[in-house]
Structure formats: C-alpha cells, structure tokens
mmCIF file with all atom_site columns, C-alpha atoms in Angstrom:
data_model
loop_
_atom_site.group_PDB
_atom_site.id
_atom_site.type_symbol
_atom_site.label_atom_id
_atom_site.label_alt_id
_atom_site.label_comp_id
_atom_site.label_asym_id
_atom_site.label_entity_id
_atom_site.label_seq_id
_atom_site.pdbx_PDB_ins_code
_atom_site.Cartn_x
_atom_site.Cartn_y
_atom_site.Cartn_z
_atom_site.occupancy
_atom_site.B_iso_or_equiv
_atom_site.pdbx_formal_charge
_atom_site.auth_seq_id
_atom_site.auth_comp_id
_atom_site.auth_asym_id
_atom_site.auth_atom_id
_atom_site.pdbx_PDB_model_num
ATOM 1   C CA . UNK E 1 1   ? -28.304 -14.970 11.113  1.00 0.00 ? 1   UNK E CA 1
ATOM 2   C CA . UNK E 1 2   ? -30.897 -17.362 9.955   1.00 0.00 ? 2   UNK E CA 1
ATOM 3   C CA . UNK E 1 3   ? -33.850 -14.605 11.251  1.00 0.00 ? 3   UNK E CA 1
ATOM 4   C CA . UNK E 1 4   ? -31.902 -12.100 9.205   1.00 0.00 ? 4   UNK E CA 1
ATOM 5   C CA . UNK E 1 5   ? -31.987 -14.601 5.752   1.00 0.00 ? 5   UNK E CA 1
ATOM 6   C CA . UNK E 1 6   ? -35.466 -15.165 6.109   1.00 0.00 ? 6   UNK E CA 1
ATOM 7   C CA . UNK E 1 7   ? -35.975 -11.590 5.899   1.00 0.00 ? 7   UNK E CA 1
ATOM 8   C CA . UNK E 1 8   ? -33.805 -11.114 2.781   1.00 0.00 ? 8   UNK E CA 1
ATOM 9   C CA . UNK E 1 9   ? -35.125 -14.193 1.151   1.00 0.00 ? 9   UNK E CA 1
ATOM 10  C CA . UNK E 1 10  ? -38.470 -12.290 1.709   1.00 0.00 ? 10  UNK E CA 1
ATOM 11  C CA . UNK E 1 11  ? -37.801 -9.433  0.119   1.00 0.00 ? 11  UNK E CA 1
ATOM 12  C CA . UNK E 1 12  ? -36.126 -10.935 -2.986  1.00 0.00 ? 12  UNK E CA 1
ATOM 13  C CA . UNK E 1 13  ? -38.704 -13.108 -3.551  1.00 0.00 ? 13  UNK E CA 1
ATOM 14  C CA . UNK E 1 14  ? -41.957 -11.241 -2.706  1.00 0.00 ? 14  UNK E CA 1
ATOM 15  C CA . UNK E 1 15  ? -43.041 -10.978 -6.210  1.00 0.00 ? 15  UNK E CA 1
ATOM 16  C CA . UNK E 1 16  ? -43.534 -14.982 -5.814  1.00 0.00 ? 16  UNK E CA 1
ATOM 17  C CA . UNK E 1 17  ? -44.799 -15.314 -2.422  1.00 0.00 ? 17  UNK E CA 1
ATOM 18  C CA . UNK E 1 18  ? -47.249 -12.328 -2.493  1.00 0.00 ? 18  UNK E CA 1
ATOM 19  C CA . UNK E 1 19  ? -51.043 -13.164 -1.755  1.00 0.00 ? 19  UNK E CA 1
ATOM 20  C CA . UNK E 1 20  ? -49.938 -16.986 -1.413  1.00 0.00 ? 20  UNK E CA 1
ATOM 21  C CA . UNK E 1 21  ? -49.779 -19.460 1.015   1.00 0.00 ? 21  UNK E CA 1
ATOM 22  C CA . UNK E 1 22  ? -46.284 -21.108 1.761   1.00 0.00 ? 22  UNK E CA 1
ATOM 23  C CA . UNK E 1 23  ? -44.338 -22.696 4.516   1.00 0.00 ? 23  UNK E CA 1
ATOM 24  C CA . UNK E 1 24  ? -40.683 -21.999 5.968   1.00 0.00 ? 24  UNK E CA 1
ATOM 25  C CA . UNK E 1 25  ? -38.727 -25.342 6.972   1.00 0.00 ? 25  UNK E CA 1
ATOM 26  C CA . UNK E 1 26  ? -36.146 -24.747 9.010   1.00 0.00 ? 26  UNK E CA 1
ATOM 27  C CA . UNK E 1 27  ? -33.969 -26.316 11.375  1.00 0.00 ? 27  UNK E CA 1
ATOM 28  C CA . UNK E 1 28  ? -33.281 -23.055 13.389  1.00 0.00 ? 28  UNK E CA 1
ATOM 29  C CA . UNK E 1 29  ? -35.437 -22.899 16.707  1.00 0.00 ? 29  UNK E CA 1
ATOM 30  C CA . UNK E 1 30  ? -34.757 -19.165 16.679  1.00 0.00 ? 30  UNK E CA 1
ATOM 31  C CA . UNK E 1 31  ? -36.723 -18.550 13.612  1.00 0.00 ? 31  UNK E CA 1
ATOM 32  C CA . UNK E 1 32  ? -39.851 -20.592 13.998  1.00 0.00 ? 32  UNK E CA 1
ATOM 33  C CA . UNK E 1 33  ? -39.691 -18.292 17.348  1.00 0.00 ? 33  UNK E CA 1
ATOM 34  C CA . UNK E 1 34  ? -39.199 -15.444 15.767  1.00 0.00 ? 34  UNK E CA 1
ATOM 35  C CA . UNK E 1 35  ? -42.807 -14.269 15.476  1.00 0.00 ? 35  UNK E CA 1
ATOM 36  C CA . UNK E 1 36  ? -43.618 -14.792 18.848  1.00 0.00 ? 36  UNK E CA 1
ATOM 37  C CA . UNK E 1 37  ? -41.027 -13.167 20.882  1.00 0.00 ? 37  UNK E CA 1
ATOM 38  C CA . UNK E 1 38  ? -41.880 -11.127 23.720  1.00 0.00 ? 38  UNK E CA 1
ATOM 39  C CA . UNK E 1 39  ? -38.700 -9.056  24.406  1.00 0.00 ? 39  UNK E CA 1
ATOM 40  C CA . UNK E 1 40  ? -36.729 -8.591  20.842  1.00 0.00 ? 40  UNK E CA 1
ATOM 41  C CA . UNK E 1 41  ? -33.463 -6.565  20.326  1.00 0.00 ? 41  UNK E CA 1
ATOM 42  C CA . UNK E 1 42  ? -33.265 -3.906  18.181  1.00 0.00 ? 42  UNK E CA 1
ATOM 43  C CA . UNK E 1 43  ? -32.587 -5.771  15.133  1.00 0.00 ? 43  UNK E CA 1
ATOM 44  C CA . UNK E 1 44  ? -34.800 -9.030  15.909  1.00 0.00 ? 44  UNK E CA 1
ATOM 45  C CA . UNK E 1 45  ? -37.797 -6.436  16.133  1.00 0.00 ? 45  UNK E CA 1
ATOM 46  C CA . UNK E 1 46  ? -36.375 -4.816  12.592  1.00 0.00 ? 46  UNK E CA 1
ATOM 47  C CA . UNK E 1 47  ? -36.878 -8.258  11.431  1.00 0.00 ? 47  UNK E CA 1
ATOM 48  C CA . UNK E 1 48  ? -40.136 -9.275  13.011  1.00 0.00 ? 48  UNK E CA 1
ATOM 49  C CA . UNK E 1 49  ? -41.873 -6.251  11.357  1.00 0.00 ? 49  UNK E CA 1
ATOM 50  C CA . UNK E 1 50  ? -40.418 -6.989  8.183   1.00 0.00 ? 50  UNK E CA 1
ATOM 51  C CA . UNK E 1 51  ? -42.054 -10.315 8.078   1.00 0.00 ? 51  UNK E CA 1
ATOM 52  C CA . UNK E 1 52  ? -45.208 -8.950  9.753   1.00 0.00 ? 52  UNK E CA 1
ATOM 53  C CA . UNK E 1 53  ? -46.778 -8.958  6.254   1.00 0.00 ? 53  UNK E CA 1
ATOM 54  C CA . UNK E 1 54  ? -46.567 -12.449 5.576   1.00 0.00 ? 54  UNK E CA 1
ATOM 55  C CA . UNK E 1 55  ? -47.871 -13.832 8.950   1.00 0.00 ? 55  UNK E CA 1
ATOM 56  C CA . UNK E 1 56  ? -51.475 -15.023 7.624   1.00 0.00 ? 56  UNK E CA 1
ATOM 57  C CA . UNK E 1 57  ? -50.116 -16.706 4.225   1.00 0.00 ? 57  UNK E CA 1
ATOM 58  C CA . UNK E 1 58  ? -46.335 -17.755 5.851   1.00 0.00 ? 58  UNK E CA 1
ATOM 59  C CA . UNK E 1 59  ? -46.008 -20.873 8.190   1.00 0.00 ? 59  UNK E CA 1
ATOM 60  C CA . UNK E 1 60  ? -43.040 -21.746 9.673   1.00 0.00 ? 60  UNK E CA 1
ATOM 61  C CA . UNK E 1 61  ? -42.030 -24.910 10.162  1.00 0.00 ? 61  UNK E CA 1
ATOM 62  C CA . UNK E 1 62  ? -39.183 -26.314 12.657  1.00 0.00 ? 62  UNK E CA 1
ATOM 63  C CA . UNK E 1 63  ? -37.577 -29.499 10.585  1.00 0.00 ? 63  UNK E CA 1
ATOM 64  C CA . UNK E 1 64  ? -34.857 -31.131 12.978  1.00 0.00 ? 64  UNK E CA 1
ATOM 65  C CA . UNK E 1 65  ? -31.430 -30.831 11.545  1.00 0.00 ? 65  UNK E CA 1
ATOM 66  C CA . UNK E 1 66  ? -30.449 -34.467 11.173  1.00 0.00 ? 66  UNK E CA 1
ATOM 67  C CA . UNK E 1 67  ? -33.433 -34.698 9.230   1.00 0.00 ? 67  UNK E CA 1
ATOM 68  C CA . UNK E 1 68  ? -32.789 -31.825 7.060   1.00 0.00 ? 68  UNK E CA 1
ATOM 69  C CA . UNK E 1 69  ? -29.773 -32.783 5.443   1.00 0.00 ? 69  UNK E CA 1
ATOM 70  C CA . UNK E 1 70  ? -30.062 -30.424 2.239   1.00 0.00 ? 70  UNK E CA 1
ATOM 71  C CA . UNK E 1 71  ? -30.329 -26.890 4.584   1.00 0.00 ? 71  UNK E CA 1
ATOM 72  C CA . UNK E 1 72  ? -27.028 -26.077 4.290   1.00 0.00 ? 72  UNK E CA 1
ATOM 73  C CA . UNK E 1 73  ? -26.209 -26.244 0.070   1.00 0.00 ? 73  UNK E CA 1
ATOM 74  C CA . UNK E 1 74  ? -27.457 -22.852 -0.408  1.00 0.00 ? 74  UNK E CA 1
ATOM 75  C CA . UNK E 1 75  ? -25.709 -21.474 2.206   1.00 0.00 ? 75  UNK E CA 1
ATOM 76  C CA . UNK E 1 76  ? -22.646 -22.793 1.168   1.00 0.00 ? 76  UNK E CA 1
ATOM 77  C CA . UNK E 1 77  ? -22.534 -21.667 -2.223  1.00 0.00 ? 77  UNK E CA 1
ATOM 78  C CA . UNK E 1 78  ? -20.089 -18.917 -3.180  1.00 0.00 ? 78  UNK E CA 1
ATOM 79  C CA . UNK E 1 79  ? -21.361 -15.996 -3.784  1.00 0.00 ? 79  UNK E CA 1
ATOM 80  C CA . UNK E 1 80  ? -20.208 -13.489 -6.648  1.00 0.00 ? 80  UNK E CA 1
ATOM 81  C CA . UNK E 1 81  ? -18.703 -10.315 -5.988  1.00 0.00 ? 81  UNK E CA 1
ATOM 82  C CA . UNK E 1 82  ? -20.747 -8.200  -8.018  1.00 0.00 ? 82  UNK E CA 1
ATOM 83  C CA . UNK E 1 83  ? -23.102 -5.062  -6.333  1.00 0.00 ? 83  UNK E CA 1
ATOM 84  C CA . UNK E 1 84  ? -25.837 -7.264  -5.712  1.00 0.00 ? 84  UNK E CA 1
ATOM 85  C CA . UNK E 1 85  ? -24.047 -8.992  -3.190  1.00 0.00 ? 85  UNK E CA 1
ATOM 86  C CA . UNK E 1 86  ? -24.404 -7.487  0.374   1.00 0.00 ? 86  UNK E CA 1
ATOM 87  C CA . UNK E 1 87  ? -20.630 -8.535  1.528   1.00 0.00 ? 87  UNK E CA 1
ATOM 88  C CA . UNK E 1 88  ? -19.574 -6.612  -2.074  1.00 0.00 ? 88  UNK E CA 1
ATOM 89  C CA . UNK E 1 89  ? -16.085 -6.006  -1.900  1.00 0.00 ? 89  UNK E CA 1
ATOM 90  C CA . UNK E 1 90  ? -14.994 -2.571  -3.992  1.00 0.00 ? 90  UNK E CA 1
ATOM 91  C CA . UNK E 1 91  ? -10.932 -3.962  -4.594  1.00 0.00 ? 91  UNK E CA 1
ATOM 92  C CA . UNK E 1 92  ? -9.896  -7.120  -4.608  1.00 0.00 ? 92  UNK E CA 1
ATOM 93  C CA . UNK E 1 93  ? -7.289  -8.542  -2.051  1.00 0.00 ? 93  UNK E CA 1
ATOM 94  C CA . UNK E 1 94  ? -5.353  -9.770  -4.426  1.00 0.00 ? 94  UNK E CA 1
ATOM 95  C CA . UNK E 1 95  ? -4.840  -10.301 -7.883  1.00 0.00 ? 95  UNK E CA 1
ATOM 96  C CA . UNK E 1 96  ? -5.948  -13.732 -9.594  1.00 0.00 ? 96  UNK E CA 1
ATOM 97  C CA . UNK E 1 97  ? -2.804  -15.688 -10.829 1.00 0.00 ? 97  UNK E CA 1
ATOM 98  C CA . UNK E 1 98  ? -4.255  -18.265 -12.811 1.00 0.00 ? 98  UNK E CA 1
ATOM 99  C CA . UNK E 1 99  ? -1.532  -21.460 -11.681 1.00 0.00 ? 99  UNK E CA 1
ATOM 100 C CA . UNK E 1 100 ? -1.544  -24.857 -14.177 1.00 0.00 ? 100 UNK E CA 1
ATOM 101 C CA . UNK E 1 101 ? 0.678   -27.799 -13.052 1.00 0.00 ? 101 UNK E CA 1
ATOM 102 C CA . UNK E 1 102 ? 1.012   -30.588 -15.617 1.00 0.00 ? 102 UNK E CA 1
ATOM 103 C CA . UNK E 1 103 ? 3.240   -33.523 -14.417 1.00 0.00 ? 103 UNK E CA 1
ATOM 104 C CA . UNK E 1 104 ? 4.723   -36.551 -16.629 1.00 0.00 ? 104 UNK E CA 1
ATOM 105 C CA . UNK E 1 105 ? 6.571   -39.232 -15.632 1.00 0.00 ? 105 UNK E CA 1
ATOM 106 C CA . UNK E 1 106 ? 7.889   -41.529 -17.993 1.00 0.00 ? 106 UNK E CA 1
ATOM 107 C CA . UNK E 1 107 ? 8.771   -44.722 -16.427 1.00 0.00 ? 107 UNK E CA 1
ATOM 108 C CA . UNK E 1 108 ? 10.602  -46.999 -18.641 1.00 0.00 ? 108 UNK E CA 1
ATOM 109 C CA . UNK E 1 109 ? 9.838   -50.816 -18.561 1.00 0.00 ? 109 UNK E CA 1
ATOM 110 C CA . UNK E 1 110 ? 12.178  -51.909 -15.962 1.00 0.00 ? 110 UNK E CA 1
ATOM 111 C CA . UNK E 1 111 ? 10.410  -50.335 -13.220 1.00 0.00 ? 111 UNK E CA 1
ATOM 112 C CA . UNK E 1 112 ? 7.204   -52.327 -14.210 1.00 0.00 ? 112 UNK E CA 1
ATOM 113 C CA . UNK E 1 113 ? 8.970   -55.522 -14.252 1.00 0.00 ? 113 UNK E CA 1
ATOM 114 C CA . UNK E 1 114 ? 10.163  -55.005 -10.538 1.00 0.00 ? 114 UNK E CA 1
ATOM 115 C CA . UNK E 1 115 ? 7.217   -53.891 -9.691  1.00 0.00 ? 115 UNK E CA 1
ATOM 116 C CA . UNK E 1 116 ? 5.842   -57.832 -10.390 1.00 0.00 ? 116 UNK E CA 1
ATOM 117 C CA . UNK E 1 117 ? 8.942   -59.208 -9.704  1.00 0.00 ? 117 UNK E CA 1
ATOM 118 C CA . UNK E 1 118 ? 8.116   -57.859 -5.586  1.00 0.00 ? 118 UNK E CA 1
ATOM 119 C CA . UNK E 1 119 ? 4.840   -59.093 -6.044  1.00 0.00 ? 119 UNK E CA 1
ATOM 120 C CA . UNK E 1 120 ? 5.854   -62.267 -6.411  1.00 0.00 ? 120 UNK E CA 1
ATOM 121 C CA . UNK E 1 121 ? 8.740   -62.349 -4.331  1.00 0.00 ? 121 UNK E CA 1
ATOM 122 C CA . UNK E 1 122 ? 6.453   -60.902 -0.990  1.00 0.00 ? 122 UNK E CA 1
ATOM 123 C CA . UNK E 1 123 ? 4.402   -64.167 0.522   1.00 0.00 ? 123 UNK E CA 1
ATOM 124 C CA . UNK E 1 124 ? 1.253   -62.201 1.236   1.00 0.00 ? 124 UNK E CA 1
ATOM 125 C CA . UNK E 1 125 ? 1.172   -60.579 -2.001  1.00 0.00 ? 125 UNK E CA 1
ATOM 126 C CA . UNK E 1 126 ? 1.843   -63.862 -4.153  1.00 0.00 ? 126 UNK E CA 1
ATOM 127 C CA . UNK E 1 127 ? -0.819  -65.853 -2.534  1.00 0.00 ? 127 UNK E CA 1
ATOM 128 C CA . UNK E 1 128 ? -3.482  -62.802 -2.272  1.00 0.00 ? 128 UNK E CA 1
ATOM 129 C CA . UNK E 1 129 ? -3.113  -62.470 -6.390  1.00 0.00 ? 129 UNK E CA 1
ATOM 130 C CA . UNK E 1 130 ? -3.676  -66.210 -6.285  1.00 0.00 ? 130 UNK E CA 1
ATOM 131 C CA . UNK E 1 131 ? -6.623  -65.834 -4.350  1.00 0.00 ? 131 UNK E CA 1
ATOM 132 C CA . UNK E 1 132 ? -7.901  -62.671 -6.499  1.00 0.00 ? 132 UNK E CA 1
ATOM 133 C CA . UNK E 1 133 ? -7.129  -64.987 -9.852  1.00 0.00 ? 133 UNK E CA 1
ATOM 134 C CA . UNK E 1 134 ? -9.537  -67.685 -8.314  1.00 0.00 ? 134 UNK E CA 1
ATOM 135 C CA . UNK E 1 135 ? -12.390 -65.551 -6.476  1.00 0.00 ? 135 UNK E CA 1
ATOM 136 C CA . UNK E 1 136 ? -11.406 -66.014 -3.026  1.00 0.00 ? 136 UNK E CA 1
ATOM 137 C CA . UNK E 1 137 ? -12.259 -69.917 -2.890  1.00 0.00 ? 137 UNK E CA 1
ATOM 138 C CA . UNK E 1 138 ? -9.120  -71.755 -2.070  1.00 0.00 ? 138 UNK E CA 1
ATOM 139 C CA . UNK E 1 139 ? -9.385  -72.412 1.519   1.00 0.00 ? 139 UNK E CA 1
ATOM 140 C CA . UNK E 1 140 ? -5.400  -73.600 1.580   1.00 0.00 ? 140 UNK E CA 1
ATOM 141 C CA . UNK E 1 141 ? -4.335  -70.477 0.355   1.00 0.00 ? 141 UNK E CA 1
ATOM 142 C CA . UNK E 1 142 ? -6.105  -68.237 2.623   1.00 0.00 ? 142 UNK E CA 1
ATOM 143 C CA . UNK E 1 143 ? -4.985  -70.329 5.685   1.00 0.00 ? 143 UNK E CA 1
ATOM 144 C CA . UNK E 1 144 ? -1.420  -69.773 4.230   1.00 0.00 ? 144 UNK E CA 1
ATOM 145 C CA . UNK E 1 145 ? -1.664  -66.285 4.858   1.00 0.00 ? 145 UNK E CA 1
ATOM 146 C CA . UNK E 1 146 ? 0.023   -64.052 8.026   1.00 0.00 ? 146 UNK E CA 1
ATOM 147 C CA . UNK E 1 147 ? -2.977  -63.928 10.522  1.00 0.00 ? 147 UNK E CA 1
ATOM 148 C CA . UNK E 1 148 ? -3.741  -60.091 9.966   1.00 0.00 ? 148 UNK E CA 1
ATOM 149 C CA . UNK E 1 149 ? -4.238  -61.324 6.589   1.00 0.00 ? 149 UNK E CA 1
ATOM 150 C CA . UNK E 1 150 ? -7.104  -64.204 7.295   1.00 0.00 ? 150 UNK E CA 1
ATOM 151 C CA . UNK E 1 151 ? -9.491  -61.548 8.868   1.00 0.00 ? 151 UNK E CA 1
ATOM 152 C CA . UNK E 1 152 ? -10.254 -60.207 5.702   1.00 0.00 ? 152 UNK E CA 1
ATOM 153 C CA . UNK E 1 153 ? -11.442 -63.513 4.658   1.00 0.00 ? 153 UNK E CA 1
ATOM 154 C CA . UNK E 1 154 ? -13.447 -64.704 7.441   1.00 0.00 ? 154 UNK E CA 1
#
C-alpha cells in the first residue's frame, strides 16, 4: 500500500519534483526495497516502472517508525468524496441527518449547599480542603488522613 502511494504521490506531484533532487522518508522497509527487487508481482513491477524515472534525482530513505512519529497524519486525514478521489463513491449510503443536542440543567441552590455540606461532613474530604486552603504544609493534617490518602503526600 505504501509502494502504491509513493507512486500516486509521484504522479500528482511531478510538476514539483521534475529535474530535482529529493528524498523519500519512510518507515516502510518495503518501499526503500522497492527499487531493488529481484522477483516483483505484477503490480509491484507496475509500480517499479512508474518510479523508474525518478531513480537518479529520488532517494529513499528508511526512517524507523518510533522515530517518525508524524508518518501517519496524512494518511489519516479524511478524504472528500468528490471525483478526484480514487475510493469516489457515486451514491451515498445514507443520507446526512444533521443531529444537535443542547442539555440544561437548572439546579436550584439547595443542591449546592449539600453538595458542601458532604464535604464537610466526609473526614477525608474536610481535611484534604484544609490541606488545599494551606498548600499542602500541615504535617498533622496529612497524618490525619486514611492511609490510601497519605501516599499522595509522601
């Protein structure tokens, strides 16, 4: 597949490449291979005298993929479906329904007032917004916490 871009990036962008010098990076083995194959298939031989013309000015270079952590943006981008694209599909599957949500939630003031009210009624939570209110430096509170609580403060 990555043989068969190079090709197609090629062609589309001959007009740039033509009579210059440039370099492939890729992280495919099989296309820094490509040119020296022995035995191709039909299509890998398609391909390798496609690219015959750019042999002296093209280098290709292997880039491991670890290392080559931008390869796959382009590859990921959608593509439109308009003629130019090679996967062009003539009807679409289905119709685009255009959905909008839009959710509101009024919460009146008594909810808020529990909400603090548990805060301070829950151990852990009462002395960790003590701690928060005094940066974490009162060694009495954090050794008043539940153990799985100290660990975040060693």
């Amino acid at each position: 597949m990555e043989c068969l871009c190079l090709v197609w990036a090629l062609e589309k962008l001959n007009y740039f490449s033509e009579g210059c010098v440039f370099e492939v990076i890729t992280y495919c083995t099989a296309v820094k291979s490509l040119l020296n194959m022995k035995t191709p298939n039909r299509n890998i031989l398609r391909w390798k005298i496609a690219i015959q013309e750019y042999r002296g000015n093209m280098t290709i270079v292997h880039k491991d993929g670890n290392v080559h952590k931008n390869a796959d943006v382009l590859s990921r981008w959608p593509l439109p479906n308009d003629i130019d694209n090679p996967a062009y599909v003539t009807e679409e599957a289905s119709p685009q329904i255009q959905i909008e949500g839009i959710s509101v939630t009024d919460l009146n003031s008594t909810f808020f007032e529990e909400v603090r009210n548990s805060y301070t009624q829950d151990r852990n939570c009462s002395i960790l917004c003590q701690l928060l209110n005094k940066d974490c430096k009162d060694n009495s509170l954090i050794h008043a916490l539940d153990e799985v609580w100290k660990k975040s403060f060693d």
